[in-house]
mmCIF file of C-alpha atoms in Angstrom:
data_model
loop_
_atom_site.group_PDB
_atom_site.id
_atom_site.type_symbol
_atom_site.label_atom_id
_atom_site.label_comp_id
_atom_site.label_asym_id
_atom_site.label_seq_id
_atom_site.Cartn_x
_atom_site.Cartn_y
_atom_site.Cartn_z
ATOM 1 C CA MET A 282 -36.626 -4.471 -35.340
ATOM 2 C CA SER A 283 -33.315 -5.436 -36.791
ATOM 3 C CA PHE A 284 -30.151 -3.265 -35.939
ATOM 4 C CA ALA A 285 -28.069 -5.140 -38.667
ATOM 5 C CA GLY A 286 -27.747 -2.231 -41.053
ATOM 6 C CA LYS A 287 -27.041 0.290 -38.333
ATOM 7 C CA ASN A 288 -24.353 -2.008 -36.715
ATOM 8 C CA LEU A 289 -22.766 -2.493 -40.035
ATOM 9 C CA LYS A 290 -22.250 1.303 -40.317
ATOM 10 C CA TYR A 291 -21.106 1.565 -36.805
ATOM 11 C CA LEU A 292 -18.548 -1.175 -36.888
ATOM 12 C CA ARG A 293 -17.137 0.033 -40.288
ATOM 13 C CA LYS A 294 -16.533 3.515 -39.010
ATOM 14 C CA LEU A 295 -14.859 2.033 -35.895
ATOM 15 C CA ARG A 296 -12.212 0.512 -38.111
ATOM 16 C CA GLY A 297 -11.934 3.637 -40.145
ATOM 17 C CA TRP A 298 -12.895 1.864 -43.377
ATOM 18 C CA THR A 299 -14.633 3.424 -46.285
ATOM 19 C CA GLN A 300 -17.642 1.732 -47.815
ATOM 20 C CA GLU A 301 -15.424 0.606 -50.616
ATOM 21 C CA ASP A 302 -12.984 -0.949 -48.237
ATOM 22 C CA PHE A 303 -15.631 -2.759 -46.207
ATOM 23 C CA ALA A 304 -17.581 -4.036 -49.304
ATOM 24 C CA ALA A 305 -14.374 -5.661 -50.617
ATOM 25 C CA LYS A 306 -13.803 -7.419 -47.371
ATOM 26 C CA LEU A 307 -17.373 -8.712 -47.528
ATOM 27 C CA LYS A 308 -17.152 -9.629 -51.094
ATOM 28 C CA ILE A 309 -20.187 -7.442 -52.190
ATOM 29 C CA LYS A 310 -20.744 -4.402 -54.257
ATOM 30 C CA ARG A 311 -20.224 -0.975 -52.370
ATOM 31 C CA SER A 312 -23.901 0.106 -53.517
ATOM 32 C CA LEU A 313 -25.188 -3.186 -51.695
ATOM 33 C CA LEU A 314 -23.457 -2.034 -48.607
ATOM 34 C CA GLY A 315 -24.825 1.261 -48.853
ATOM 35 C CA ALA A 316 -28.267 -0.154 -49.185
ATOM 36 C CA TYR A 317 -27.643 -2.263 -46.021
ATOM 37 C CA GLU A 318 -26.321 0.712 -43.878
ATOM 38 C CA GLU A 319 -29.221 2.911 -45.075
ATOM 39 C CA GLU A 320 -31.608 0.070 -44.005
ATOM 40 C CA ARG A 321 -33.085 0.012 -47.589
ATOM 41 C CA ALA A 322 -32.217 -3.683 -47.711
ATOM 42 C CA GLU A 323 -31.704 -6.524 -44.974
ATOM 43 C CA PRO A 324 -28.214 -7.910 -45.019
ATOM 44 C CA ARG A 325 -27.998 -11.512 -46.167
ATOM 45 C CA LEU A 326 -26.942 -14.087 -43.588
ATOM 46 C CA GLU A 327 -23.673 -14.963 -45.202
ATOM 47 C CA VAL A 328 -22.802 -11.226 -44.990
ATOM 48 C CA LEU A 329 -23.548 -11.153 -41.544
ATOM 49 C CA GLU A 330 -21.491 -14.318 -40.860
ATOM 50 C CA LEU A 331 -18.520 -12.593 -42.409
ATOM 51 C CA VAL A 332 -19.020 -9.476 -40.200
ATOM 52 C CA SER A 333 -19.455 -11.794 -37.153
ATOM 53 C CA GLU A 334 -16.079 -13.322 -37.852
ATOM 54 C CA LEU A 335 -14.294 -9.960 -38.535
ATOM 55 C CA PHE A 336 -15.624 -8.167 -35.454
ATOM 56 C CA LYS A 337 -15.984 -11.041 -33.184
ATOM 57 C CA VAL A 338 -19.688 -10.434 -32.357
ATOM 58 C CA SER A 339 -22.635 -12.873 -32.401
ATOM 59 C CA LEU A 340 -25.340 -12.871 -34.903
ATOM 60 C CA ASP A 341 -27.795 -12.216 -32.132
ATOM 61 C CA GLU A 342 -25.736 -9.076 -31.195
ATOM 62 C CA LEU A 343 -25.758 -7.872 -34.845
ATOM 63 C CA PHE A 344 -29.451 -8.346 -35.200
ATOM 64 C CA LEU A 345 -30.914 -7.420 -31.904
ATOM 65 C CA LYS A 346 -28.563 -4.923 -30.106
ATOM 66 C CA ASP A 347 -27.720 -1.401 -31.064
ATOM 67 C CA LEU A 348 -23.937 -1.649 -30.623
ATOM 68 C CA GLU A 349 -23.524 2.034 -30.803
ATOM 69 C CA ASP A 350 -25.736 2.705 -27.799
ATOM 70 C CA ASN A 351 -23.969 -0.135 -26.028
ATOM 71 C CA LYS A 352 -20.542 0.725 -27.272
ATOM 72 C CA GLY A 353 -19.143 0.849 -23.679
ATOM 73 C CA SER A 354 -19.999 -2.867 -23.299
ATOM 74 C CA TYR A 355 -18.948 -3.745 -26.796
ATOM 75 C CA ILE A 356 -15.648 -1.956 -26.665
ATOM 76 C CA ALA A 357 -14.797 -3.512 -23.186
ATOM 77 C CA LYS A 358 -15.698 -6.976 -24.744
ATOM 78 C CA ARG A 359 -13.354 -6.420 -27.700
ATOM 79 C CA ARG A 360 -10.477 -5.287 -25.420
ATOM 80 C CA ALA A 361 -10.901 -8.518 -23.431
ATOM 81 C CA GLN A 362 -10.962 -10.487 -26.570
ATOM 82 C CA LYS A 363 -7.794 -8.899 -27.897
ATOM 83 C CA LEU A 364 -5.847 -9.406 -24.691
ATOM 84 C CA ALA A 365 -6.954 -13.089 -24.705
ATOM 85 C CA ALA A 366 -6.360 -13.645 -28.425
ATOM 86 C CA VAL A 367 -3.259 -15.176 -29.911
ATOM 87 C CA PRO A 368 -1.620 -12.820 -32.477
ATOM 88 C CA THR A 369 -1.406 -13.855 -36.087
ATOM 89 C CA VAL A 370 2.035 -15.343 -36.580
ATOM 90 C CA ILE A 371 3.769 -14.558 -39.975
ATOM 91 C CA GLN A 372 6.327 -16.730 -41.164
ATOM 92 C CA PHE A 373 9.220 -14.906 -43.151
ATOM 93 C CA VAL A 374 10.799 -16.412 -46.174
ATOM 94 C CA PRO A 375 14.009 -14.460 -47.084
ATOM 95 C CA MET A 376 15.612 -14.948 -50.412
ATOM 96 C CA LYS A 377 18.222 -17.068 -48.965
ATOM 97 C CA ALA A 378 15.552 -19.523 -47.956
ATOM 98 C CA ALA A 379 13.655 -19.491 -51.303
ATOM 99 C CA ALA A 380 15.101 -22.540 -52.657
ATOM 100 C CA GLY A 381 14.447 -24.581 -49.594
ATOM 101 C CA TYR A 382 10.966 -23.172 -49.456
ATOM 102 C CA LEU A 383 10.067 -24.699 -52.893
ATOM 103 C CA ASN A 384 10.940 -28.128 -51.471
ATOM 104 C CA GLY A 385 9.627 -27.500 -47.919
ATOM 105 C CA TYR A 386 6.542 -25.279 -48.419
ATOM 106 C CA ALA A 387 4.250 -28.146 -47.293
ATOM 107 C CA ASP A 388 6.514 -29.523 -44.647
ATOM 108 C CA PRO A 389 5.404 -28.351 -41.192
ATOM 109 C CA GLU A 390 8.956 -28.762 -39.756
ATOM 110 C CA PHE A 391 10.471 -26.605 -42.415
ATOM 111 C CA ILE A 392 7.832 -23.860 -41.897
ATOM 112 C CA ASP A 393 8.321 -23.966 -38.135
ATOM 113 C CA GLU A 394 12.064 -23.236 -38.680
ATOM 114 C CA LEU A 395 11.249 -19.941 -40.404
ATOM 115 C CA ASN A 396 11.705 -16.693 -38.386
ATOM 116 C CA THR A 397 8.204 -15.167 -37.493
ATOM 117 C CA PHE A 398 6.718 -11.819 -36.680
ATOM 118 C CA THR A 399 3.205 -10.263 -36.005
ATOM 119 C CA LEU A 400 1.487 -7.278 -37.444
ATOM 120 C CA PRO A 401 -1.526 -5.916 -35.413
ATOM 121 C CA MET A 402 -3.402 -4.398 -38.303
ATOM 122 C CA LEU A 403 -4.081 -7.542 -40.018
ATOM 123 C CA ALA A 404 -7.494 -9.400 -39.966
ATOM 124 C CA PRO A 405 -7.506 -13.019 -38.724
ATOM 125 C CA GLY A 406 -6.164 -15.310 -41.586
ATOM 126 C CA SER A 407 -3.230 -17.282 -42.996
ATOM 127 C CA TYR A 408 -0.244 -15.085 -43.849
ATOM 128 C CA ARG A 409 3.244 -15.423 -45.004
ATOM 129 C CA ALA A 410 6.033 -12.738 -45.980
ATOM 130 C CA PHE A 411 8.498 -13.031 -48.967
ATOM 131 C CA GLU A 412 11.492 -11.055 -49.627
ATOM 132 C CA ILE A 413 11.702 -9.916 -53.247
ATOM 133 C CA VAL A 414 14.748 -9.129 -55.336
ATOM 134 C CA GLY A 415 15.047 -7.436 -58.674
ATOM 135 C CA ASP A 416 13.622 -4.409 -60.335
ATOM 136 C CA SER A 417 10.575 -6.071 -62.183
ATOM 137 C CA MET A 418 8.059 -4.577 -59.745
ATOM 138 C CA LEU A 419 9.526 -1.046 -59.610
ATOM 139 C CA PRO A 420 8.670 1.295 -57.907
ATOM 140 C CA THR A 421 8.576 -1.438 -55.243
ATOM 141 C CA PRO A 422 12.201 -1.709 -54.625
ATOM 142 C CA SER A 423 14.382 -4.799 -54.441
ATOM 143 C CA GLY A 424 14.612 -6.306 -51.009
ATOM 144 C CA SER A 425 10.938 -5.315 -49.979
ATOM 145 C CA ILE A 426 8.969 -7.661 -47.890
ATOM 146 C CA ILE A 427 5.619 -8.638 -49.225
ATOM 147 C CA VAL A 428 3.110 -9.914 -46.696
ATOM 148 C CA GLY A 429 0.514 -12.084 -48.379
ATOM 149 C CA GLU A 430 -2.725 -13.880 -47.400
ATOM 150 C CA LYS A 431 -3.141 -17.483 -48.527
ATOM 151 C CA VAL A 432 -5.524 -17.828 -51.513
ATOM 152 C CA GLU A 433 -7.098 -21.152 -50.928
ATOM 153 C CA ASP A 434 -9.374 -21.187 -54.145
ATOM 154 C CA MET A 435 -7.837 -20.104 -57.456
ATOM 155 C CA GLU A 436 -11.281 -19.050 -58.683
ATOM 156 C CA ASN A 437 -10.887 -16.170 -56.065
ATOM 157 C CA LEU A 438 -7.938 -14.660 -57.788
ATOM 158 C CA LYS A 439 -8.739 -11.119 -59.160
ATOM 159 C CA SER A 440 -7.224 -9.736 -62.309
ATOM 160 C CA SER A 441 -4.754 -6.909 -61.932
ATOM 161 C CA ASN A 442 -4.126 -7.544 -58.201
ATOM 162 C CA THR A 443 -0.583 -8.336 -56.981
ATOM 163 C CA TYR A 444 0.196 -11.826 -55.775
ATOM 164 C CA ILE A 445 3.209 -13.802 -54.443
ATOM 165 C CA VAL A 446 3.086 -16.948 -56.900
ATOM 166 C CA VAL A 447 5.038 -20.050 -55.900
ATOM 167 C CA SER A 448 5.390 -22.389 -58.807
ATOM 168 C CA LYS A 449 7.512 -25.302 -59.982
ATOM 169 C CA GLN A 450 9.168 -23.576 -62.811
ATOM 170 C CA GLU A 451 9.407 -19.928 -61.900
ATOM 171 C CA GLY A 452 9.898 -20.290 -58.100
ATOM 172 C CA ILE A 453 8.838 -17.406 -56.020
ATOM 173 C CA VAL A 454 7.725 -14.337 -57.944
ATOM 174 C CA TYR A 455 5.879 -11.130 -57.060
ATOM 175 C CA LYS A 456 3.522 -10.165 -59.990
ATOM 176 C CA ARG A 457 0.195 -8.898 -61.011
ATOM 177 C CA ILE A 458 -2.003 -11.727 -62.252
ATOM 178 C CA MET A 459 -4.331 -11.376 -65.387
ATOM 179 C CA LYS A 460 -6.872 -14.123 -65.672
ATOM 180 C CA ASN A 461 -7.655 -15.277 -69.309
ATOM 181 C CA ALA A 462 -11.352 -16.177 -70.003
ATOM 182 C CA ARG A 463 -10.413 -18.017 -73.029
ATOM 183 C CA ALA A 464 -7.612 -20.222 -71.360
ATOM 184 C CA LYS A 465 -8.669 -20.727 -67.785
ATOM 185 C CA GLN A 466 -5.779 -23.059 -67.072
ATOM 186 C CA LYS A 467 -3.174 -20.354 -67.812
ATOM 187 C CA PHE A 468 -2.333 -17.102 -66.052
ATOM 188 C CA THR A 469 -0.562 -14.186 -67.262
ATOM 189 C CA LEU A 470 2.005 -12.676 -64.912
ATOM 190 C CA VAL A 471 2.661 -8.968 -65.416
ATOM 191 C CA SER A 472 5.479 -6.808 -63.882
ATOM 192 C CA ASP A 473 4.741 -3.302 -62.812
ATOM 193 C CA ASN A 474 8.010 -2.335 -64.409
ATOM 194 C CA PRO A 475 7.118 -2.468 -68.183
ATOM 195 C CA VAL A 476 10.665 -3.146 -69.193
ATOM 196 C CA PHE A 477 9.859 -6.718 -68.382
ATOM 197 C CA GLN A 478 7.614 -8.608 -70.578
ATOM 198 C CA PRO A 479 4.484 -10.361 -69.317
ATOM 199 C CA TYR A 480 4.517 -14.150 -69.445
ATOM 200 C CA GLN A 481 2.157 -16.996 -68.946
ATOM 201 C CA ILE A 482 2.239 -19.998 -66.565
ATOM 202 C CA ASP A 483 0.168 -23.059 -66.365
ATOM 203 C CA ALA A 484 -2.385 -23.200 -63.418
ATOM 204 C CA ASN A 485 -1.157 -26.905 -62.884
ATOM 205 C CA ASP A 486 2.325 -25.545 -62.282
ATOM 206 C CA VAL A 487 1.270 -23.273 -59.376
ATOM 207 C CA LEU A 488 1.873 -24.628 -55.820
ATOM 208 C CA GLU A 489 0.715 -21.664 -53.745
ATOM 209 C CA VAL A 490 -0.621 -18.112 -54.349
ATOM 210 C CA TRP A 491 -0.615 -15.316 -51.791
ATOM 211 C CA GLN A 492 -2.459 -12.156 -52.125
ATOM 212 C CA ALA A 493 -0.323 -9.108 -51.319
ATOM 213 C CA GLN A 494 -1.744 -7.239 -48.332
ATOM 214 C CA MET A 495 1.285 -5.184 -47.285
ATOM 215 C CA VAL A 496 4.641 -4.060 -48.670
ATOM 216 C CA ILE A 497 7.442 -3.434 -46.075
ATOM 217 C CA THR A 498 10.402 -1.485 -47.430
ATOM 218 C CA ARG A 499 13.325 0.221 -45.815
ATOM 219 C CA ALA A 500 13.240 4.026 -45.208
ATOM 220 C CA ASN A 501 14.619 6.135 -48.082
ATOM 221 C CA GLN A 502 14.959 3.021 -50.380
ATOM 222 C CA GLN A 503 12.273 3.994 -52.894
ATOM 223 C CA GLN A 504 13.594 3.908 -56.512
ATOM 224 C CA ARG A 505 13.813 7.080 -58.367
ATOM 225 C CA TRP A 506 13.299 7.268 -62.227
ATOM 226 C CA ASP A 507 15.277 9.753 -64.448
ATOM 227 C CA VAL A 508 13.734 11.207 -67.527
ATOM 228 C CA ASP A 509 15.410 8.740 -69.944
ATOM 229 C CA GLN A 510 14.106 5.760 -67.979
ATOM 230 C CA LEU A 511 10.522 7.154 -67.942
ATOM 231 C CA ALA A 512 10.854 7.631 -71.762
ATOM 232 C CA SER A 513 11.924 3.958 -72.126
ATOM 233 C CA VAL A 514 9.136 2.834 -69.783
ATOM 234 C CA VAL A 515 6.510 4.580 -71.718
ATOM 235 C CA SER A 516 7.653 3.246 -74.986
ATOM 236 C CA ASN A 517 7.825 -0.324 -73.855
ATOM 237 C CA LEU A 518 4.449 -0.061 -72.164
ATOM 238 C CA GLN A 519 2.903 1.128 -75.448
ATOM 239 C CA GLU A 520 4.442 -1.807 -77.379
ATOM 240 C CA GLN A 521 3.177 -4.364 -74.591
ATOM 241 C CA VAL A 522 -0.365 -2.848 -74.681
ATOM 242 C CA SER A 523 -0.477 -3.221 -78.597
ATOM 243 C CA SER A 524 0.878 -6.646 -78.087
ATOM 244 C CA LEU A 525 -1.764 -7.719 -75.432
ATOM 245 C CA LYS A 526 -4.524 -6.267 -77.566
ATOM 246 C CA LYS A 527 -3.456 -8.348 -80.629
ATOM 247 C CA LYS A 528 -3.320 -11.639 -78.450
ATOM 248 C CA MET A 529 -6.773 -10.854 -76.932
ATOM 249 C CA ASN A 530 -8.274 -10.352 -80.399
#
């Protein structure tokens, strides 16, 4: 008897994740995760390998042990692993270091000189933090820190998600990426503030992409909109939607 499906549900609830959250991390549909948890389908090996990495349990444990019935030993093991684990170090790129970063992003010596910090809620991965300046991503205010996870394969970019994009021409920008099925070598970068027009960049011009995982802002810094600003934003947004529809057609 396999305990894989039951263990997926138990581990997900331990982290406080919804099925939607967990399915996104496993790169599967929520309905498929539901089928696994309800034991209507057997989880695929590649899915269990991701779970094994996320929760630091062996495949044998996922298949053969009821982790909920043995939660005392499982939790004790995880505590020991956490105490022994080296926290994920995040290099911080402030705006004053942005120009140097474009030249030294691939230089280990330059990266080692950046200030670092850690965040306990991040899963294992390669992370970097960037300070953003300007109003193009309002309501995310200028001066916010965007913590991004490295995107190793550009094919994994998801339309409408937010990313830090490091490119030769544009430098370091925080935008939403829209993929174009007709022009796969070009990306459209879209601001959350509709006052700023979308624009395209060449994929070959991109040096790095970091998917936004967290936004850190100062308390009481959130930008407020007045009625005139909102009216202007709505008007500009309508114009941009019409323009994008014409280009897509």
